[in-house]
Amino acid sequence: MEMKHKNSNIKCSVTQCKHNMVTENYCGLDCICVGTHESNPTVPECTNCDSFVKRSAQG
């Protein structure tokens, strides 16, 4: 199993992502990529964490 370390610079509450620490609201990656699905983003909902990877059933 992959060992993750909390990155206290990246808060994350998306427990469905395999990079989320689950027991704490932090990401285990060194850095993330933030993107958008809009040509002219104007609100937070227009942005995405492009580093998201769906967590498998095993964790």
N, CA, C and O atoms as a GROMACS GRO file, in nm:
protein
  236
    1MET      N    1   0.085  -0.119   0.000
    1MET     CA    2   0.000   0.000   0.000
    1MET      C    3   0.088   0.124   0.000
    1MET      O    4   0.191   0.129   0.067
    2GLU      N    5   0.046   0.223  -0.075
    2GLU     CA    6   0.118   0.350  -0.088
    2GLU      C    7   0.110   0.429   0.042
    2GLU      O    8   0.002   0.444   0.099
    3MET      N    9   0.224   0.480   0.088
    3MET     CA   10   0.228   0.560   0.211
    3MET      C   11   0.216   0.708   0.176
    3MET      O   12   0.300   0.762   0.103
    4LYS      N   13   0.112   0.774   0.229
    4LYS     CA   14   0.092   0.916   0.204
    4LYS      C   15   0.131   0.997   0.326
    4LYS      O   16   0.119   0.952   0.439
    5HIS      N   17   0.178   1.116   0.300
    5HIS     CA   18   0.210   1.210   0.407
    5HIS      C   19   0.128   1.336   0.386
    5HIS      O   20   0.119   1.388   0.275
    6LYS      N   21   0.068   1.384   0.492
    6LYS     CA   22  -0.016   1.504   0.487
    6LYS      C   23   0.065   1.624   0.439
    6LYS      O   24   0.174   1.651   0.491
    7ASN      N   25   0.011   1.695   0.341
    7ASN     CA   26   0.069   1.821   0.299
    7ASN      C   27  -0.016   1.930   0.365
    7ASN      O   28  -0.126   1.959   0.318
    8SER      N   29   0.034   1.989   0.471
    8SER     CA   30  -0.045   2.087   0.546
    8SER      C   31  -0.065   2.218   0.470
    8SER      O   32  -0.132   2.308   0.520
    9ASN      N   33  -0.009   2.228   0.350
    9ASN     CA   34  -0.032   2.345   0.265
    9ASN      C   35  -0.150   2.326   0.172
    9ASN      O   36  -0.196   2.422   0.110
   10ILE      N   37  -0.202   2.202   0.160
   10ILE     CA   38  -0.314   2.175   0.069
   10ILE      C   39  -0.428   2.113   0.148
   10ILE      O   40  -0.427   1.993   0.176
   11LYS      N   41  -0.527   2.195   0.183
   11LYS     CA   42  -0.646   2.145   0.250
   11LYS      C   43  -0.738   2.082   0.146
   11LYS      O   44  -0.751   2.134   0.035
   12CYS      N   45  -0.802   1.972   0.182
   12CYS     CA   46  -0.894   1.903   0.089
   12CYS      C   47  -0.996   1.823   0.169
   12CYS      O   48  -0.960   1.749   0.260
   13SER      N   49  -1.122   1.838   0.134
   13SER     CA   50  -1.229   1.764   0.201
   13SER      C   51  -1.295   1.662   0.108
   13SER      O   52  -1.401   1.609   0.140
   14VAL      N   53  -1.232   1.634  -0.006
   14VAL     CA   54  -1.290   1.541  -0.104
   14VAL      C   55  -1.240   1.399  -0.073
   14VAL      O   56  -1.139   1.355  -0.128
   15THR      N   57  -1.312   1.330   0.015
   15THR     CA   58  -1.269   1.197   0.057
   15THR      C   59  -1.280   1.093  -0.054
   15THR      O   60  -1.227   0.982  -0.041
   16GLN      N   61  -1.348   1.126  -0.162
   16GLN     CA   62  -1.358   1.034  -0.276
   16GLN      C   63  -1.230   1.032  -0.358
   16GLN      O   64  -1.214   0.946  -0.446
   17CYS      N   65  -1.137   1.124  -0.332
   17CYS     CA   66  -1.010   1.130  -0.405
   17CYS      C   67  -0.907   1.043  -0.333
   17CYS      O   68  -0.898   1.045  -0.210
   18LYS      N   69  -0.831   0.967  -0.409
   18LYS     CA   70  -0.732   0.877  -0.347
   18LYS      C   71  -0.617   0.953  -0.281
   18LYS      O   72  -0.544   0.894  -0.202
   19HIS      N   73  -0.600   1.081  -0.312
   19HIS     CA   74  -0.492   1.160  -0.252
   19HIS      C   75  -0.533   1.222  -0.118
   19HIS      O   76  -0.448   1.273  -0.045
   20ASN      N   77  -0.663   1.220  -0.085
   20ASN     CA   78  -0.712   1.277   0.040
   20ASN      C   79  -0.668   1.189   0.157
   20ASN      O   80  -0.667   1.066   0.145
   21MET      N   81  -0.632   1.251   0.269
   21MET     CA   82  -0.581   1.177   0.384
   21MET      C   83  -0.691   1.105   0.462
   21MET      O   84  -0.660   1.025   0.551
   22VAL      N   85  -0.817   1.129   0.433
   22VAL     CA   86  -0.936   1.068   0.492
   22VAL      C   87  -0.951   1.103   0.641
   22VAL      O   88  -1.055   1.156   0.680
   23THR      N   89  -0.853   1.074   0.723
   23THR     CA   90  -0.864   1.103   0.866
   23THR      C   91  -0.848   1.251   0.896
   23THR      O   92  -0.885   1.297   1.004
   24GLU      N   93  -0.792   1.326   0.800
   24GLU     CA   94  -0.775   1.471   0.812
   24GLU      C   95  -0.810   1.533   0.677
   24GLU      O   96  -0.796   1.468   0.574
   25ASN      N   97  -0.855   1.656   0.676
   25ASN     CA   98  -0.892   1.723   0.552
   25ASN      C   99  -0.772   1.785   0.482
   25ASN      O  100  -0.763   1.906   0.465
   26TYR      N  101  -0.678   1.698   0.441
   26TYR     CA  102  -0.559   1.741   0.371
   26TYR      C  103  -0.529   1.647   0.256
   26TYR      O  104  -0.574   1.533   0.253
   27CYS      N  105  -0.451   1.698   0.160
   27CYS     CA  106  -0.407   1.621   0.045
   27CYS      C  107  -0.272   1.558   0.076
   27CYS      O  108  -0.194   1.612   0.154
   28GLY      N  109  -0.244   1.444   0.015
   28GLY     CA  110  -0.117   1.377   0.032
   28GLY      C  111  -0.017   1.406  -0.078
   28GLY      O  112   0.095   1.354  -0.075
   29LEU      N  113  -0.054   1.488  -0.176
   29LEU     CA  114   0.038   1.521  -0.285
   29LEU      C  115   0.131   1.636  -0.246
   29LEU      O  116   0.099   1.715  -0.158
   30ASP      N  117   0.246   1.644  -0.313
   30ASP     CA  118   0.339   1.755  -0.292
   30ASP      C  119   0.283   1.884  -0.352
   30ASP      O  120   0.304   1.993  -0.298
   31CYS      N  121   0.214   1.871  -0.464
   31CYS     CA  122   0.150   1.985  -0.529
   31CYS      C  123   0.030   1.934  -0.607
   31CYS      O  124   0.021   1.815  -0.636
   32ILE      N  125  -0.062   2.023  -0.640
   32ILE     CA  126  -0.179   1.987  -0.720
   32ILE      C  127  -0.187   2.078  -0.842
   32ILE      O  128  -0.121   2.181  -0.849
   33CYS      N  129  -0.268   2.037  -0.937
   33CYS     CA  130  -0.293   2.117  -1.056
   33CYS      C  131  -0.439   2.162  -1.052
   33CYS      O  132  -0.530   2.079  -1.046
   34VAL      N  133  -0.461   2.292  -1.055
   34VAL     CA  134  -0.597   2.347  -1.056
   34VAL      C  135  -0.628   2.392  -1.197
   34VAL      O  136  -0.548   2.459  -1.262
   35GLY      N  137  -0.746   2.355  -1.245
   35GLY     CA  138  -0.788   2.391  -1.380
   35GLY      C  139  -0.930   2.442  -1.380
   35GLY      O  140  -0.990   2.463  -1.274
   36THR      N  141  -0.984   2.462  -1.499
   36THR     CA  142  -1.121   2.509  -1.513
   36THR      C  143  -1.188   2.439  -1.630
   36THR      O  144  -1.121   2.391  -1.722
   37HIS      N  145  -1.318   2.434  -1.626
   37HIS     CA  146  -1.396   2.378  -1.735
   37HIS      C  147  -1.474   2.490  -1.806
   37HIS      O  148  -1.561   2.462  -1.889
   38GLU      N  149  -1.442   2.613  -1.775
   38GLU     CA  150  -1.509   2.729  -1.832
   38GLU      C  151  -1.410   2.814  -1.911
   38GLU      O  152  -1.290   2.816  -1.880
   39SER      N  153  -1.458   2.883  -2.013
   39SER     CA  154  -1.369   2.971  -2.088
   39SER      C  155  -1.342   3.102  -2.014
   39SER      O  156  -1.240   3.167  -2.038
   40ASN      N  157  -1.432   3.140  -1.923
   40ASN     CA  158  -1.415   3.261  -1.844
   40ASN      C  159  -1.464   3.237  -1.701
   40ASN      O  160  -1.574   3.281  -1.666
   41PRO      N  161  -1.386   3.166  -1.618
   41PRO     CA  162  -1.433   3.135  -1.483
   41PRO      C  163  -1.455   3.260  -1.399
   41PRO      O  164  -1.374   3.352  -1.399
   42THR      N  165  -1.568   3.261  -1.327
   42THR     CA  166  -1.602   3.378  -1.245
   42THR      C  167  -1.635   3.343  -1.100
   42THR      O  168  -1.641   3.432  -1.016
   43VAL      N  169  -1.656   3.215  -1.070
   43VAL     CA  170  -1.688   3.170  -0.934
   43VAL      C  171  -1.610   3.043  -0.904
   43VAL      O  172  -1.568   2.974  -0.996
   44PRO      N  173  -1.590   3.010  -0.776
   44PRO     CA  174  -1.514   2.891  -0.741
   44PRO      C  175  -1.565   2.762  -0.807
   44PRO      O  176  -1.486   2.672  -0.838
   45GLU      N  177  -1.695   2.753  -0.828
   45GLU     CA  178  -1.754   2.633  -0.888
   45GLU      C  179  -1.706   2.609  -1.031
   45GLU      O  180  -1.726   2.500  -1.085
   46CYS      N  181  -1.645   2.708  -1.093
   46CYS     CA  182  -1.593   2.695  -1.229
   46CYS      C  183  -1.454   2.630  -1.231
   46CYS      O  184  -1.401   2.602  -1.339
   47THR      N  185  -1.396   2.607  -1.114
   47THR     CA  186  -1.261   2.551  -1.109
   47THR      C  187  -1.263   2.406  -1.064
   47THR      O  188  -1.359   2.361  -1.001
   48ASN      N  189  -1.157   2.333  -1.095
   48ASN     CA  190  -1.145   2.191  -1.062
   48ASN      C  191  -1.005   2.160  -1.011
   48ASN      O  192  -0.909   2.229  -1.045
   49CYS      N  193  -0.995   2.056  -0.929
   49CYS     CA  194  -0.864   2.002  -0.896
   49CYS      C  195  -0.834   1.897  -1.003
   49CYS      O  196  -0.891   1.787  -1.001
   50ASP      N  197  -0.746   1.931  -1.095
   50ASP     CA  198  -0.714   1.839  -1.204
   50ASP      C  199  -0.625   1.724  -1.157
   50ASP      O  200  -0.593   1.635  -1.236
   51SER      N  201  -0.586   1.724  -1.030
   51SER     CA  202  -0.508   1.614  -0.974
   51SER      C  203  -0.598   1.506  -0.912
   51SER      O  204  -0.548   1.405  -0.863
   52PHE      N  205  -0.729   1.528  -0.915
   52PHE     CA  206  -0.825   1.432  -0.858
   52PHE      C  207  -0.814   1.296  -0.926
   52PHE      O  208  -0.810   1.285  -1.049
   53VAL      N  209  -0.809   1.192  -0.844
   53VAL     CA  210  -0.814   1.053  -0.891
   53VAL      C  211  -0.915   0.982  -0.801
   53VAL      O  212  -0.903   0.982  -0.679
   54LYS      N  213  -1.016   0.921  -0.864
   54LYS     CA  214  -1.120   0.853  -0.786
   54LYS      C  215  -1.058   0.742  -0.702
   54LYS      O  216  -0.980   0.660  -0.750
   55ARG      N  217  -1.096   0.741  -0.574
   55ARG     CA  218  -1.048   0.639  -0.480
   55ARG      C  219  -1.109   0.504  -0.518
   55ARG      O  220  -1.228   0.496  -0.548
   56SER      N  221  -1.030   0.400  -0.517
   56SER     CA  222  -1.080   0.265  -0.547
   56SER      C  223  -1.150   0.210  -0.423
   56SER      O  224  -1.140   0.266  -0.314
   57ALA      N  225  -1.220   0.100  -0.441
   57ALA     CA  226  -1.293   0.036  -0.330
   57ALA      C  227  -1.198  -0.007  -0.218
   57ALA      O  228  -1.239  -0.014  -0.102
   58GLN      N  229  -1.072  -0.037  -0.252
   58GLN     CA  230  -0.974  -0.080  -0.152
   58GLN      C  231  -0.917   0.037  -0.073
   58GLN      O  232  -0.858   0.017   0.033
   59GLY      N  233  -0.934   0.160  -0.123
   59GLY     CA  234  -0.880   0.275  -0.052
   59GLY      C  235  -0.772   0.334  -0.130
   59GLY      O  236  -0.712   0.433  -0.089
   0.00000   0.00000   0.00000
